[in-house]
mmCIF file of C-alpha atoms and ligand atoms in Angstrom:
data_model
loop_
_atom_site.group_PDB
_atom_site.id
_atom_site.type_symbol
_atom_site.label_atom_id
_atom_site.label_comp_id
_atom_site.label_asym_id
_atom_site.label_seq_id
_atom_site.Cartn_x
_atom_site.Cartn_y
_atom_site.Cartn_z
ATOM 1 C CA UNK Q 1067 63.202 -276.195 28.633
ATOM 2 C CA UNK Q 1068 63.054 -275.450 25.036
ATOM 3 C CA UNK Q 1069 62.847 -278.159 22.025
ATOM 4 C CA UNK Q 1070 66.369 -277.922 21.579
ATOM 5 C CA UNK Q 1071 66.483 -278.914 25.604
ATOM 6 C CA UNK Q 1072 68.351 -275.440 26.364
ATOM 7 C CA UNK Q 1073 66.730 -273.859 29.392
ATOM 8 C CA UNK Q 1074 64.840 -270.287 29.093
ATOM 9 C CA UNK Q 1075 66.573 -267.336 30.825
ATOM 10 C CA UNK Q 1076 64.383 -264.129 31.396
ATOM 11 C CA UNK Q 1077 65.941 -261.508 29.149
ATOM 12 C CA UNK Q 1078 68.291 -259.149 29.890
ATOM 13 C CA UNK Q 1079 67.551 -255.698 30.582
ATOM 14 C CA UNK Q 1080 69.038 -252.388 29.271
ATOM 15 C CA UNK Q 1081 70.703 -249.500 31.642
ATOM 16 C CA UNK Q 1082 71.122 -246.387 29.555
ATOM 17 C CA UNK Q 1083 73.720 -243.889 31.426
ATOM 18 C CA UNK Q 1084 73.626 -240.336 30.146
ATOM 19 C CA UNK Q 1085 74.257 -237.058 31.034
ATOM 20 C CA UNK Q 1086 76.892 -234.000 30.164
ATOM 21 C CA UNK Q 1087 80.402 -234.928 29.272
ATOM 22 C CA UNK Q 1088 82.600 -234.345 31.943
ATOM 23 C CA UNK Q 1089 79.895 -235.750 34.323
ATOM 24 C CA UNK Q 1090 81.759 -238.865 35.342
ATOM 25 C CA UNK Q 1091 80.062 -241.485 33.040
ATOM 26 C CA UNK Q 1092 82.731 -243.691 32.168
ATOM 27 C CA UNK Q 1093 84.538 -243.715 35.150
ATOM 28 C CA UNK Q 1094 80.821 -244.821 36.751
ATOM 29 C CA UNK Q 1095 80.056 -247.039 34.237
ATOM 30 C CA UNK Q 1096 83.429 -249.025 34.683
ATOM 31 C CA UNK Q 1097 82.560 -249.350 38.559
ATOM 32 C CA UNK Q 1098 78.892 -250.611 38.176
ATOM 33 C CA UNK Q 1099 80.553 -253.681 35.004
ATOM 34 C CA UNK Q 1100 83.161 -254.531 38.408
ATOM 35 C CA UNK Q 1101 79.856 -254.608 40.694
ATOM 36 C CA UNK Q 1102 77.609 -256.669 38.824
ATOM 37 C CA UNK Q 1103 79.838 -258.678 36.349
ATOM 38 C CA UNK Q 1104 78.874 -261.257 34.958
ATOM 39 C CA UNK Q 1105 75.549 -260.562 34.567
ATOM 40 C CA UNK Q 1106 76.120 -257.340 33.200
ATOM 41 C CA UNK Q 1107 78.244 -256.357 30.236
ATOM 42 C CA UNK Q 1108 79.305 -253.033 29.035
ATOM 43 C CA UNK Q 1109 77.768 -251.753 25.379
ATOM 44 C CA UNK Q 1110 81.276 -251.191 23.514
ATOM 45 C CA UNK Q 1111 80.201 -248.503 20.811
ATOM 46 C CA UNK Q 1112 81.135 -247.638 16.868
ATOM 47 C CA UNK Q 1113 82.332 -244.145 16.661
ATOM 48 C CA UNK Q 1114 84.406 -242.224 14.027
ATOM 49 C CA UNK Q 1115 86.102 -240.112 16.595
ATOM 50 C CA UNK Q 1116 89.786 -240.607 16.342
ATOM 51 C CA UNK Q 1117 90.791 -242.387 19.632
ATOM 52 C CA UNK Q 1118 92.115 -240.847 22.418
ATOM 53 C CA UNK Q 1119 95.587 -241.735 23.829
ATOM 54 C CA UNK Q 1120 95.551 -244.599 25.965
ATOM 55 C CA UNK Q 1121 92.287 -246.114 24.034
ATOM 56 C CA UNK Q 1122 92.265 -249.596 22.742
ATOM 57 C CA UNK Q 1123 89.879 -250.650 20.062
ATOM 58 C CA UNK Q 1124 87.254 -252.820 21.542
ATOM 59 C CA UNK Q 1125 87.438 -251.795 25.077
ATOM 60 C CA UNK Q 1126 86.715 -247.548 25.321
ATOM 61 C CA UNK Q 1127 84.776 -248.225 21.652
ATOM 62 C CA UNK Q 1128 85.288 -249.719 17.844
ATOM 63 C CA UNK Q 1129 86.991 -246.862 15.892
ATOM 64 C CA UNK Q 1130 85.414 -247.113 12.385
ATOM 65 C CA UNK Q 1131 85.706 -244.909 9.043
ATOM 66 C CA UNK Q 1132 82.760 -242.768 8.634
ATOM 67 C CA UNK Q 1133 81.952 -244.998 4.902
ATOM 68 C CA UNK Q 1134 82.119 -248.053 7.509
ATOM 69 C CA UNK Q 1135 79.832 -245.841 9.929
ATOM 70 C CA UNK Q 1136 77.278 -244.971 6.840
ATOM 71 C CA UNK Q 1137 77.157 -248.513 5.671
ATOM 72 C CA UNK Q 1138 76.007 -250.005 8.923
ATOM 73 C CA UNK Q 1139 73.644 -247.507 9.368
ATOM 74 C CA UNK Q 1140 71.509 -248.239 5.804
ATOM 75 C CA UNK Q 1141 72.227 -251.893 6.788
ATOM 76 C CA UNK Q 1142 70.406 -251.485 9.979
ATOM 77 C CA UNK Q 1143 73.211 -253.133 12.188
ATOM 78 C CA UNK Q 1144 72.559 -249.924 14.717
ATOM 79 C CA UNK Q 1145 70.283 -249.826 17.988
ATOM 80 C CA UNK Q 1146 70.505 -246.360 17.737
ATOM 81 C CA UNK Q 1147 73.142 -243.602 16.405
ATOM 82 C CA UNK Q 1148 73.157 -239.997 16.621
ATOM 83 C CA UNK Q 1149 76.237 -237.371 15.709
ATOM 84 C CA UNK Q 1150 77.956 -236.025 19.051
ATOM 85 C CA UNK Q 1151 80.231 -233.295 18.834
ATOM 86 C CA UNK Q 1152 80.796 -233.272 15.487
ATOM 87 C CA UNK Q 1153 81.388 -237.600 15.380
ATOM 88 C CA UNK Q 1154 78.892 -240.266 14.872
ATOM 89 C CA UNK Q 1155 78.806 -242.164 17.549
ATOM 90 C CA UNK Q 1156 76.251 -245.884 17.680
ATOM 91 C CA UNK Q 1157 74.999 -248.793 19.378
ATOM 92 C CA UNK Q 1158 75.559 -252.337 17.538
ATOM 93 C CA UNK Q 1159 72.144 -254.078 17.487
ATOM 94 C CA UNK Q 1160 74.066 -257.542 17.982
ATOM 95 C CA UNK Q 1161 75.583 -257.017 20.750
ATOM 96 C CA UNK Q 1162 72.753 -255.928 22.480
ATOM 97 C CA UNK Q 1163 70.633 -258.716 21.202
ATOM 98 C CA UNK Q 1164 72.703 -261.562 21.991
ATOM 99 C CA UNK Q 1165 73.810 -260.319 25.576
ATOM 100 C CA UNK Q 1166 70.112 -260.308 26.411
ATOM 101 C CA UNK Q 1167 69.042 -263.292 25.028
ATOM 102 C CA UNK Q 1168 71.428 -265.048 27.416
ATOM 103 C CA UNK Q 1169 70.208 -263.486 30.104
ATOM 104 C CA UNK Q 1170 72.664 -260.690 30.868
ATOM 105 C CA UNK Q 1171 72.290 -257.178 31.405
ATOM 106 C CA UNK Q 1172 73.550 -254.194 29.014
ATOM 107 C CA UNK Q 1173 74.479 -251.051 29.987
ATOM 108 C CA UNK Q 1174 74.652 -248.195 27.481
ATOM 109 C CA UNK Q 1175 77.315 -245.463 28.060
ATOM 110 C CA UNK Q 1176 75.145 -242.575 25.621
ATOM 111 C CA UNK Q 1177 73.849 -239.308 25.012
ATOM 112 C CA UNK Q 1178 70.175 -238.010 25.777
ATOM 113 C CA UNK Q 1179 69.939 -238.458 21.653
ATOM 114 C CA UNK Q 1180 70.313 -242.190 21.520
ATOM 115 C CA UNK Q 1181 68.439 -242.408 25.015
ATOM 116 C CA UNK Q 1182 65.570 -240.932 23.824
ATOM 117 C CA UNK Q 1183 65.649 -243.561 20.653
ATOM 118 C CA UNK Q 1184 66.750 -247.159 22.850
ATOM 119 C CA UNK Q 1185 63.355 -245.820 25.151
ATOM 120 C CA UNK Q 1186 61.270 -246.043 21.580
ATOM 121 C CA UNK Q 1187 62.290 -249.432 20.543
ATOM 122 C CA UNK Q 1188 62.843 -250.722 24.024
ATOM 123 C CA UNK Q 1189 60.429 -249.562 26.664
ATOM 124 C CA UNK Q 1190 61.727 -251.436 29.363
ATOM 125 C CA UNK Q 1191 64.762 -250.077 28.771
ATOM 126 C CA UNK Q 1192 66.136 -248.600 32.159
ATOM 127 C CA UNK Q 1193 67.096 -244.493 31.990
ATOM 128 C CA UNK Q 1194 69.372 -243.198 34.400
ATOM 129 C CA UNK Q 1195 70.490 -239.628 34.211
ATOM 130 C CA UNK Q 1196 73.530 -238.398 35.944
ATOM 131 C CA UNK Q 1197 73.727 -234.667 36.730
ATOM 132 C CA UNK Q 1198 76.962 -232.538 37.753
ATOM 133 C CA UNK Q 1199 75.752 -230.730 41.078
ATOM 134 C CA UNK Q 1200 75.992 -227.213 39.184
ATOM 135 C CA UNK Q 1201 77.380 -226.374 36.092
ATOM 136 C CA UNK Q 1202 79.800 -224.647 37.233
ATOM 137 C CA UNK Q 1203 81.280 -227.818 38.607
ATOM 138 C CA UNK Q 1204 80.827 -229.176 35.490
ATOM 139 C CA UNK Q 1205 83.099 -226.400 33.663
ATOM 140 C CA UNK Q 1206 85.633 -227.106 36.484
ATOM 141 C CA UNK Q 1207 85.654 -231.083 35.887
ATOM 142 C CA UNK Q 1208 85.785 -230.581 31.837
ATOM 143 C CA UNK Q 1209 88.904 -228.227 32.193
ATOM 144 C CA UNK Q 1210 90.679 -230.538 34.652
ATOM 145 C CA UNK Q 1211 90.380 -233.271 32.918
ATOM 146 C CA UNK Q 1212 92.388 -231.050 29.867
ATOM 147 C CA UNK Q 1213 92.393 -233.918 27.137
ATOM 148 C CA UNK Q 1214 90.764 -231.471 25.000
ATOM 149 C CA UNK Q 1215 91.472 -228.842 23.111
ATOM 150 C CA UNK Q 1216 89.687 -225.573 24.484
ATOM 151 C CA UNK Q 1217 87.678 -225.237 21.823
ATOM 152 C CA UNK Q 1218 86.482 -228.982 22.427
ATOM 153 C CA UNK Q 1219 85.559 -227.957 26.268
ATOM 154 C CA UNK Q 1220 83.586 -224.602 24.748
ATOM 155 C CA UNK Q 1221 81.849 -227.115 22.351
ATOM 156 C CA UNK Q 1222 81.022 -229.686 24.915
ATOM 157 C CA UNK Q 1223 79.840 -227.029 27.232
ATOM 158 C CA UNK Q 1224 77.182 -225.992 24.951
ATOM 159 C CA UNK Q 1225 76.211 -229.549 24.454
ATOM 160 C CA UNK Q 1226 75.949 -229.964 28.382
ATOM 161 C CA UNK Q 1227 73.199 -227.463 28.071
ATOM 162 C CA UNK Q 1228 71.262 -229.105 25.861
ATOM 163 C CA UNK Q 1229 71.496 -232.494 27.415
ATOM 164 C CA UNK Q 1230 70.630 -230.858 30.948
ATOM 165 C CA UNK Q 1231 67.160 -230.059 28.926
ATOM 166 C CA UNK Q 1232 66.169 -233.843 28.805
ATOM 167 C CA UNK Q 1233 67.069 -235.035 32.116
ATOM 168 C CA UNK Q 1234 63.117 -234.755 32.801
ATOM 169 C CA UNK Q 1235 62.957 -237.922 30.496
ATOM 170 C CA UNK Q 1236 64.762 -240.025 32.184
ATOM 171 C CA UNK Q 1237 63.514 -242.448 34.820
ATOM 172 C CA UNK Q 1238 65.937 -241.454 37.456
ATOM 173 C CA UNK Q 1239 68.579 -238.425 38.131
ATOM 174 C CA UNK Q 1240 71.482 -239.576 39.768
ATOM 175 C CA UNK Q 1241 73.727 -236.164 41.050
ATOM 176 C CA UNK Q 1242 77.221 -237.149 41.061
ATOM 177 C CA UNK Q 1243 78.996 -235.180 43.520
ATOM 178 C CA UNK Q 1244 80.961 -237.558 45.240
ATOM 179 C CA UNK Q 1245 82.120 -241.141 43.038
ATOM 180 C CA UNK Q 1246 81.335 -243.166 46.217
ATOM 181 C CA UNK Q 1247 77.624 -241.447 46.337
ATOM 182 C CA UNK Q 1248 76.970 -241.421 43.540
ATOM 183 C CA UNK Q 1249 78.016 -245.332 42.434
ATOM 184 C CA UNK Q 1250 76.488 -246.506 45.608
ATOM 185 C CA UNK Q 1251 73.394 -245.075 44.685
ATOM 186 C CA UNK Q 1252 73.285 -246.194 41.061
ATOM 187 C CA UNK Q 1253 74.110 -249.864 42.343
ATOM 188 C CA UNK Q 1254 71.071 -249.224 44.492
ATOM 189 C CA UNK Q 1255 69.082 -248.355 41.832
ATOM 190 C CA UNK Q 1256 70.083 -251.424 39.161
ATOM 191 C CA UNK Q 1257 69.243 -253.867 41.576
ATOM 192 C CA UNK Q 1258 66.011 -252.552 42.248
ATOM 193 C CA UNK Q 1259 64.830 -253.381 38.794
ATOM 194 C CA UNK Q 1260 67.085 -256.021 38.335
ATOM 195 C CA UNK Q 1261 65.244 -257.516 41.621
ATOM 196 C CA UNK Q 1262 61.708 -256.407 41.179
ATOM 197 C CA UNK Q 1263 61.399 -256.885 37.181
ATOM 198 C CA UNK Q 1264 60.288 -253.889 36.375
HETATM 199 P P1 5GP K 2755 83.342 -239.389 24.248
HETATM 200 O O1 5GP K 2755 83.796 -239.048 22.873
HETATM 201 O O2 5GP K 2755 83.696 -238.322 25.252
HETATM 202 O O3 5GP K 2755 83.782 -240.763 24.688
HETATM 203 O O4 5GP K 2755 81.740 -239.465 24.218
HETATM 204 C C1 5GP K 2755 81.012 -238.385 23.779
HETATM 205 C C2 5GP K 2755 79.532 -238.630 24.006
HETATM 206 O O5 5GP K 2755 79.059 -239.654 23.123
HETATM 207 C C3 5GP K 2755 79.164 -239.092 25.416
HETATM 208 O O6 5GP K 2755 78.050 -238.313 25.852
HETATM 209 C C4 5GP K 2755 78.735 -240.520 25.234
HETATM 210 O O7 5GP K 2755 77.732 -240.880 26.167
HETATM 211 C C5 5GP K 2755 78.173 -240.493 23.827
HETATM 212 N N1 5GP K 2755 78.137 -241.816 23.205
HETATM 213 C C6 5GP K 2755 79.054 -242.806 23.307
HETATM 214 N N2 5GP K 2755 78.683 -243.883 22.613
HETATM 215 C C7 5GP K 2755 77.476 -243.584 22.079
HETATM 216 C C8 5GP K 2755 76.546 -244.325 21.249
HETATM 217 O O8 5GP K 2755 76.738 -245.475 20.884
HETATM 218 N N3 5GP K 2755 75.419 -243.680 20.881
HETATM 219 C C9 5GP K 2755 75.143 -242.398 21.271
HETATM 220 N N4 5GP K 2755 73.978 -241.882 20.869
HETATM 221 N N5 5GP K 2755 75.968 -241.686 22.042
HETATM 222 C C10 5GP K 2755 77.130 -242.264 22.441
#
């Protein structure tokens, strides 16, 4: 118990969830919130991507102006940002801070950019990579899914290849080729650490 007579909770820990677009990241994430809710809450992001149809503010992300975007970054209200395709894209420090403090888990829905910063200021941080089984599979997925413009695919493509190059960072690879796998096998993995600690 605490002065106040609140009683301590062991932080919460962070689950970073990266990998190429395309991959099957949101779709995963939303599964493993359903799974371990409500100890675990998802990381809603700032971006200054125009939303996509069928995205509500506050759920998918916070859609902000760029000058909004700017001023939260020199105020230091950001875990981490980075620019991603072309948008900024960032992690409100808050959010984070207060979800821990009461004890539940945060998972992070973000590129190998802001992964490689939330490992710096948060080494327990969790790091789970998810891999398409080839790249050509990849390709196939990203032109499927056909909610971007071609040039979009062409420029998320190339990004795929760079984000492929950090997977070695990353405390775990998880291949997605099938959902099921693949989200049984990051549940597996989150209560590991969740159980053990560490
Ligand atoms: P999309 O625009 O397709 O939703 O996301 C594009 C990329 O931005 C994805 O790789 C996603 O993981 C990444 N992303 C989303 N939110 C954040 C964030 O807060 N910080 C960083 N660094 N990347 C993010």
């Amino acid at each position: 118990m605490t002065a106040a007579g609140a009683a301590t909770v062991p932080p919460g820990r962070l689950f970073v969830i990266s990998g190429p677009s395309g991959v099957g990241k949101t779709v995963l994430c939303a599964r493993l919130i359903e799974r371990f809710a409500p100890n675990m809450v998802f990381s809603i992001s700032v971006t200054t991507r125009p939303p996509r149809g069928g995205e509500i503010p506050g759920r998918e992300y916070w859609f902000w102006s760029i000058e909004a975007f700017e001023r939260a970054i020199a105020a230091g209200e950001l875990a981490e940002w980075a620019q991603v395709h072309g948008h900024y894209y960032g992690t409100p420090k808050a959010f984070l801070m207060e979800h821990r403090a009461a004890g539940r888990h945060v998972l992070l829905n973000i590129d190998v950019q802001g992964g490689m910063k939330i490992r710096a200021a948060f080494p327990d941080a969790v790091l789970i990579f998810l891999a398409p089984p080839s790249f050509v599979v990849l390709e196939e997925r990203l032109r499927r899914r056909n909610i971007d413009a071609e040039e979009t695919v062409r420029r998320r493509l190339a990004n795929a290849r760079v984000e492929m190059s950090f997977q070695k960072e990353y405390t775990h690879t998880v291949i997605n080729d099938t959902l099921e796998e693949a989200a049984r096998e990051l549940e597996d993995l989150i209560r590991m650490h969740i159980q053990s600690g560490s």
